[in-house]
């Protein structure tokens, strides 16, 4: 039996549809990591699982019990789930020991001495035994989040939900929290983790979900999602693709305007000056090659340049769509290559060049 099963989950806020017919299950011992852009519904999905957000439609089962059923014992079912939030949500008026012990003593009727012993064991695992009597206000963000993880473990949960557990932390504290979650992963604890830490996701996940378009857009093993994603938006997210687009409809186009737009694009994504110059040079040369080779005087011009820059790979792919005559500047210049300065520049700077002609349109691609 799955620890969590979800069928047909939907959630909207006014006219904004956040989750659209989401189906999901997680087995005991699985570590599911959810990634995706801001606003794609990752955190809303976790909050729906605990009914912190009320779904508009769908059924949610926790350890075989339907949490969305009328008159269900909601508080009792929630006890089988732990939740670690972006903000730590510790009780500021209680010391660490009381923060850890209050829920199991109150809800599970755990004797104080048993609860305190368990709390000390968990604090030892996360390296915070010395902070047992401290109050949250004197702890660092990383220490508070480690305490929050221990608090979830005190309830012996079937599954723990982590909602971007490092997003509120100073970068120097992220590592200590991720180390604790890695430790839990080695203990085969069932976890669902929403995170922006891609390297961490690769290390800890047994399955990765990429959220887009209102739900699970693509899923697979870490190798499948991070090394060989299949769908367009997954590829764009994993490789952190950035797009530049420019259209030309006459031979007397505004070259300085285009070069300035490339410069602004490069500045936005922190590209170095040398690389920016190469982007500009390749764009200029391929445009003039196609304008001269694919068109006669008086022909209607239709030429589109797309540059796709990969922040992950630190490289760019050019895609040129050019109506007109069948013209491959690289092939046509083979016999007199030394006289073709533009093509020579392109060949020296680029790789993986391809050309095809279909339906009256040239399609050229290459990488820088």
Coordinates of C-alpha atoms in Angstrom, one line a residue:
X1 CA 0.0 0.0 0.0
X2 CA 1.3 3.5 -0.9
X3 CA 2.0 5.8 2.0
X4 CA 0.3 8.6 0.1
X5 CA -2.1 8.3 -2.9
X6 CA -3.6 11.3 -4.7
X7 CA -6.2 11.2 -7.4
X8 CA -7.4 14.1 -9.5
X9 CA -6.2 16.9 -7.3
X10 CA -7.2 20.4 -8.3
X11 CA -6.6 23.7 -6.7
X12 CA -7.3 27.3 -7.9
X13 CA -7.1 30.7 -6.3
X14 CA -9.8 32.7 -8.0
X15 CA -9.1 32.5 -11.7
X16 CA -5.6 31.2 -11.2
X17 CA -5.5 27.4 -11.7
X18 CA -2.5 26.2 -9.8
X19 CA -3.0 22.4 -9.7
X20 CA -4.8 20.6 -12.5
X21 CA -5.8 16.9 -12.1
X22 CA -2.7 15.8 -10.3
X23 CA -2.2 12.1 -9.7
X24 CA 0.6 10.9 -7.4
X25 CA 1.7 8.1 -5.1
X26 CA 4.7 7.5 -2.9
X27 CA 5.8 4.1 -1.5
X28 CA 7.5 3.5 1.8
X29 CA 11.2 4.4 1.7
X30 CA 10.9 6.5 -1.4
X31 CA 12.5 10.0 -1.5
X32 CA 10.6 12.1 -4.0
X33 CA 12.1 15.5 -4.8
X34 CA 9.9 18.1 -6.5
X35 CA 11.5 20.8 -8.6
X36 CA 10.1 23.6 -10.9
X37 CA 9.9 27.3 -11.4
X38 CA 8.5 29.8 -8.9
X39 CA 4.7 29.7 -8.8
X40 CA 4.3 26.3 -10.4
X41 CA 2.4 24.9 -7.5
X42 CA 5.1 22.9 -5.6
X43 CA 4.4 24.3 -2.2
X44 CA 0.6 24.4 -2.7
X45 CA 0.8 20.7 -3.6
X46 CA 2.5 19.9 -0.2
X47 CA 0.0 22.1 1.7
X48 CA -2.9 20.3 0.0
X49 CA -1.5 16.9 1.2
X50 CA -1.8 18.1 4.8
X51 CA -5.1 20.0 4.0
X52 CA -3.4 23.3 5.0
X53 CA -4.9 24.3 1.7
X54 CA -8.3 22.8 0.8
X55 CA -8.4 21.1 -2.6
X56 CA -11.2 22.1 -5.0
X57 CA -11.4 18.5 -6.2
X58 CA -9.6 15.2 -5.8
X59 CA -9.0 12.5 -3.2
X60 CA -6.0 12.2 -0.9
X61 CA -5.2 9.0 1.1
X62 CA -2.6 8.9 3.8
X63 CA -1.6 5.4 4.8
X64 CA -4.9 4.1 3.4
X65 CA -7.1 6.7 5.1
X66 CA -8.8 9.4 3.0
X67 CA -7.9 12.8 4.5
X68 CA -10.4 14.5 2.1
X69 CA -13.3 12.4 3.2
X70 CA -16.1 14.2 5.2
X71 CA -15.8 13.7 8.9
X72 CA -12.4 12.1 8.7
X73 CA -10.2 12.2 11.8
X74 CA -8.0 14.9 10.4
X75 CA -5.8 15.6 13.4
X76 CA -5.1 11.9 13.9
X77 CA -4.2 11.3 10.3
X78 CA -1.9 14.3 10.3
X79 CA 0.1 12.7 13.1
X80 CA 1.5 10.3 10.6
X81 CA 3.0 13.1 8.6
X82 CA 5.8 15.5 9.5
X83 CA 6.1 18.9 7.9
X84 CA 9.2 21.1 7.8
X85 CA 8.4 24.6 6.5
X86 CA 10.5 27.3 4.9
X87 CA 10.2 29.2 8.2
X88 CA 11.0 27.2 11.2
X89 CA 7.8 27.8 13.2
X90 CA 9.3 27.0 16.5
X91 CA 7.6 28.2 19.7
X92 CA 9.6 31.2 20.7
X93 CA 8.6 31.1 24.3
X94 CA 9.7 27.4 24.7
X95 CA 13.3 26.1 24.9
X96 CA 14.4 23.4 22.4
X97 CA 13.6 20.5 24.7
X98 CA 10.0 21.7 25.2
X99 CA 9.6 22.4 21.5
X100 CA 10.5 18.8 20.8
X101 CA 8.5 17.2 23.5
X102 CA 5.2 19.1 23.6
X103 CA 3.6 17.4 20.6
X104 CA 4.4 13.7 21.4
X105 CA 3.5 14.2 25.0
X106 CA 0.2 15.9 24.2
X107 CA -0.9 13.9 21.1
X108 CA 0.8 10.5 21.5
X109 CA 0.6 10.6 25.3
X110 CA 4.3 9.8 25.4
X111 CA 5.7 9.9 29.0
X112 CA 8.0 12.9 29.6
X113 CA 11.1 10.8 30.3
X114 CA 10.6 8.8 27.1
X115 CA 10.0 12.0 25.1
X116 CA 13.1 13.7 26.6
X117 CA 15.3 10.6 25.9
X118 CA 14.1 10.5 22.3
X119 CA 14.7 14.2 22.0
X120 CA 18.3 13.9 23.2
X121 CA 18.9 11.1 20.8
X122 CA 17.7 13.2 17.9
X123 CA 19.6 16.2 19.0
X124 CA 22.7 14.0 19.1
X125 CA 22.1 13.0 15.5
X126 CA 22.0 16.6 14.3
X127 CA 24.8 17.8 16.6
X128 CA 22.8 20.0 18.9
X129 CA 22.7 18.3 22.3
X130 CA 24.3 21.4 23.8
X131 CA 21.3 23.5 22.7
X132 CA 18.6 21.5 24.5
X133 CA 17.9 24.3 27.0
X134 CA 18.4 27.2 24.6
X135 CA 15.6 29.3 23.2
X136 CA 15.0 29.7 19.4
X137 CA 16.0 33.4 19.5
X138 CA 19.6 32.6 20.3
X139 CA 19.9 29.9 17.6
X140 CA 21.1 30.4 14.0
X141 CA 18.7 29.8 11.2
X142 CA 20.4 26.5 10.3
X143 CA 20.2 25.4 13.9
X144 CA 16.5 26.3 14.1
X145 CA 15.8 24.3 11.0
X146 CA 17.6 21.3 12.3
X147 CA 15.5 21.5 15.5
X148 CA 12.4 21.7 13.3
X149 CA 13.4 18.5 11.5
X150 CA 13.9 16.8 14.9
X151 CA 10.5 18.0 16.0
X152 CA 8.9 16.2 13.0
X153 CA 10.8 13.1 13.8
X154 CA 9.6 13.1 17.4
X155 CA 6.1 12.0 16.1
X156 CA 7.5 8.9 14.4
X157 CA 5.9 10.0 11.1
X158 CA 5.3 7.7 8.1
X159 CA 6.4 10.5 5.8
X160 CA 8.0 13.9 6.1
X161 CA 7.2 16.8 3.8
X162 CA 10.0 19.4 3.3
X163 CA 8.8 22.7 1.8
X164 CA 12.0 24.4 0.5
X165 CA 13.7 23.8 3.9
X166 CA 16.8 25.9 3.0
X167 CA 15.1 28.9 1.2
X168 CA 15.1 31.1 4.3
X169 CA 18.6 30.4 5.3
X170 CA 21.8 32.3 4.8
X171 CA 24.0 30.4 2.2
X172 CA 26.5 29.5 4.9
X173 CA 23.8 27.6 6.7
X174 CA 22.3 25.6 3.8
X175 CA 24.9 22.8 3.9
X176 CA 24.2 21.9 7.6
X177 CA 20.5 21.4 6.9
X178 CA 21.0 19.5 3.7
X179 CA 23.5 17.2 5.6
X180 CA 20.8 16.3 8.1
X181 CA 18.3 15.4 5.3
X182 CA 21.0 13.3 3.6
X183 CA 21.4 11.4 6.9
X184 CA 17.6 10.8 7.0
X185 CA 17.7 9.6 3.4
X186 CA 20.3 6.9 4.3
X187 CA 17.8 5.7 7.0
X188 CA 15.2 5.0 4.3
X189 CA 12.8 7.5 5.7
X190 CA 9.9 8.3 3.3
X191 CA 10.2 12.0 2.2
X192 CA 8.8 14.5 -0.2
X193 CA 11.1 17.4 -0.7
X194 CA 10.5 20.7 -2.5
X195 CA 13.8 22.3 -3.3
X196 CA 15.7 24.6 -5.6
X197 CA 19.0 22.8 -4.7
X198 CA 19.6 20.8 -7.9
X199 CA 22.9 19.1 -6.8
X200 CA 21.2 18.0 -3.5
X201 CA 18.2 16.7 -5.5
X202 CA 20.5 14.6 -7.6
X203 CA 22.2 13.1 -4.5
X204 CA 19.2 12.3 -2.3
X205 CA 16.2 11.6 -4.6
X206 CA 15.0 8.2 -5.7
X207 CA 12.5 9.9 -8.0
X208 CA 12.3 13.5 -9.3
X209 CA 9.1 15.3 -10.3
X210 CA 9.3 18.4 -12.4
X211 CA 6.2 20.6 -11.9
X212 CA 4.9 22.8 -14.7
X213 CA 1.5 23.5 -16.4
X214 CA -0.4 22.8 -13.3
X215 CA 1.1 19.5 -12.2
X216 CA 3.6 16.8 -12.8
X217 CA 5.0 17.7 -16.2
X218 CA 7.8 15.1 -16.2
X219 CA 9.1 12.5 -13.7
X220 CA 11.9 10.0 -13.5
X221 CA 15.1 9.0 -11.8
X222 CA 17.6 11.7 -11.1
X223 CA 19.6 10.5 -14.0
X224 CA 16.6 10.7 -16.4
X225 CA 15.6 14.2 -15.3
X226 CA 18.9 15.8 -14.8
X227 CA 21.0 14.1 -17.5
X228 CA 18.4 13.2 -20.2
X229 CA 15.1 15.2 -19.8
X230 CA 12.6 14.5 -22.5
X231 CA 10.2 17.4 -22.5
X232 CA 10.8 20.9 -23.6
X233 CA 10.1 22.8 -20.4
X234 CA 12.1 20.3 -18.3
X235 CA 15.1 20.8 -20.6
X236 CA 14.8 24.5 -20.3
X237 CA 14.6 24.4 -16.5
X238 CA 17.4 21.9 -16.0
X239 CA 19.8 23.7 -18.4
X240 CA 18.5 27.1 -17.2
X241 CA 18.0 28.2 -20.8
X242 CA 17.7 31.9 -21.7
X243 CA 16.3 33.0 -25.0
X244 CA 17.1 35.9 -27.4
X245 CA 14.9 36.4 -30.4
X246 CA 15.2 38.9 -33.3
X247 CA 13.4 39.2 -36.6
X248 CA 14.5 40.8 -39.9
X249 CA 12.2 41.8 -42.7
X250 CA 14.5 43.9 -44.9
X251 CA 18.1 44.1 -45.9
X252 CA 18.6 47.5 -44.4
X253 CA 17.8 46.3 -40.9
X254 CA 19.0 48.2 -37.8
X255 CA 22.3 46.5 -37.0
X256 CA 23.3 48.7 -34.1
X257 CA 19.9 48.1 -32.5
X258 CA 20.3 44.3 -32.8
X259 CA 23.8 44.4 -31.4
X260 CA 22.6 46.5 -28.5
X261 CA 19.8 44.1 -27.7
X262 CA 22.4 41.2 -27.7
X263 CA 24.5 43.3 -25.3
X264 CA 21.6 43.9 -22.9
X265 CA 20.8 40.1 -23.1
X266 CA 24.4 39.3 -22.2
X267 CA 24.5 41.8 -19.3
X268 CA 21.3 40.5 -17.9
X269 CA 22.7 37.0 -17.6
X270 CA 26.3 38.0 -16.6
X271 CA 28.1 36.9 -19.8
X272 CA 31.7 38.0 -20.2
X273 CA 32.6 40.7 -22.7
X274 CA 34.6 38.3 -24.9
X275 CA 31.7 35.9 -25.1
X276 CA 29.3 38.7 -25.8
X277 CA 31.4 39.9 -28.6
X278 CA 31.4 36.4 -30.1
X279 CA 27.6 36.3 -29.9
X280 CA 27.4 39.6 -31.7
X281 CA 29.9 38.6 -34.3
X282 CA 28.3 35.2 -35.1
X283 CA 24.9 36.8 -35.3
X284 CA 26.0 39.5 -37.7
X285 CA 28.0 37.2 -40.0
X286 CA 25.2 34.6 -40.4
X287 CA 22.6 37.3 -41.1
X288 CA 24.7 38.9 -43.8
X289 CA 25.6 35.5 -45.3
X290 CA 21.9 34.5 -45.6
X291 CA 20.7 37.9 -46.8
X292 CA 23.3 37.8 -49.6
X293 CA 22.9 34.1 -50.5
X294 CA 19.2 33.3 -50.1
X295 CA 17.7 36.5 -51.6
X296 CA 17.8 38.3 -54.9
X297 CA 17.1 42.1 -55.1
X298 CA 13.5 42.8 -54.5
X299 CA 12.7 39.5 -52.7
X300 CA 10.6 39.7 -49.6
X301 CA 12.8 39.1 -46.5
X302 CA 11.9 36.8 -43.7
X303 CA 14.8 35.9 -41.4
X304 CA 14.6 35.0 -37.7
X305 CA 17.5 34.5 -35.3
X306 CA 17.0 32.7 -32.0
X307 CA 19.9 32.3 -29.5
X308 CA 19.4 29.9 -26.6
X309 CA 22.0 30.3 -23.9
X310 CA 22.4 27.5 -21.3
X311 CA 23.4 28.8 -17.9
X312 CA 24.2 25.2 -16.9
X313 CA 26.4 24.4 -19.9
X314 CA 27.7 27.9 -20.4
X315 CA 27.1 27.6 -24.2
X316 CA 24.8 29.0 -26.8
X317 CA 22.8 27.4 -29.6
X318 CA 21.9 29.5 -32.7
X319 CA 18.8 28.7 -34.7
X320 CA 18.2 30.6 -37.9
X321 CA 15.0 30.4 -40.0
X322 CA 15.4 32.0 -43.3
X323 CA 12.9 31.9 -46.2
X324 CA 14.1 32.3 -49.8
X325 CA 16.4 30.2 -52.0
X326 CA 18.0 27.0 -50.8
X327 CA 21.3 28.3 -49.4
X328 CA 23.9 26.7 -47.1
X329 CA 26.7 29.2 -46.7
X330 CA 29.0 26.6 -45.2
X331 CA 28.6 24.1 -48.0
X332 CA 28.6 26.7 -50.8
X333 CA 31.9 28.1 -49.5
X334 CA 33.9 24.9 -49.5
X335 CA 35.6 25.4 -52.8
X336 CA 36.6 29.0 -52.2
X337 CA 36.7 29.0 -48.4
X338 CA 39.6 31.5 -48.1
X339 CA 37.6 34.1 -49.9
X340 CA 34.6 33.7 -47.6
X341 CA 35.6 35.7 -44.5
X342 CA 32.2 35.5 -42.8
X343 CA 32.0 31.8 -43.2
X344 CA 35.5 31.4 -42.0
X345 CA 34.7 33.4 -38.8
X346 CA 31.7 31.3 -38.2
X347 CA 33.5 28.0 -38.7
X348 CA 36.3 29.0 -36.4
X349 CA 33.9 30.0 -33.6
X350 CA 31.2 27.4 -33.9
X351 CA 30.5 23.7 -33.8
X352 CA 27.7 21.2 -34.6
X353 CA 26.6 23.1 -37.7
X354 CA 23.6 21.8 -39.5
X355 CA 21.4 23.0 -42.5
X356 CA 18.2 21.8 -44.0
X357 CA 15.8 23.2 -46.6
X358 CA 12.1 22.4 -46.7
X359 CA 9.0 24.2 -47.8
X360 CA 11.0 27.2 -49.1
X361 CA 12.7 27.7 -45.7
X362 CA 16.4 27.3 -44.7
X363 CA 16.9 26.1 -41.2
X364 CA 20.5 26.4 -39.8
X365 CA 21.7 25.7 -36.4
X366 CA 25.1 25.8 -34.7
X367 CA 26.6 26.1 -31.2
X368 CA 29.0 28.6 -29.8

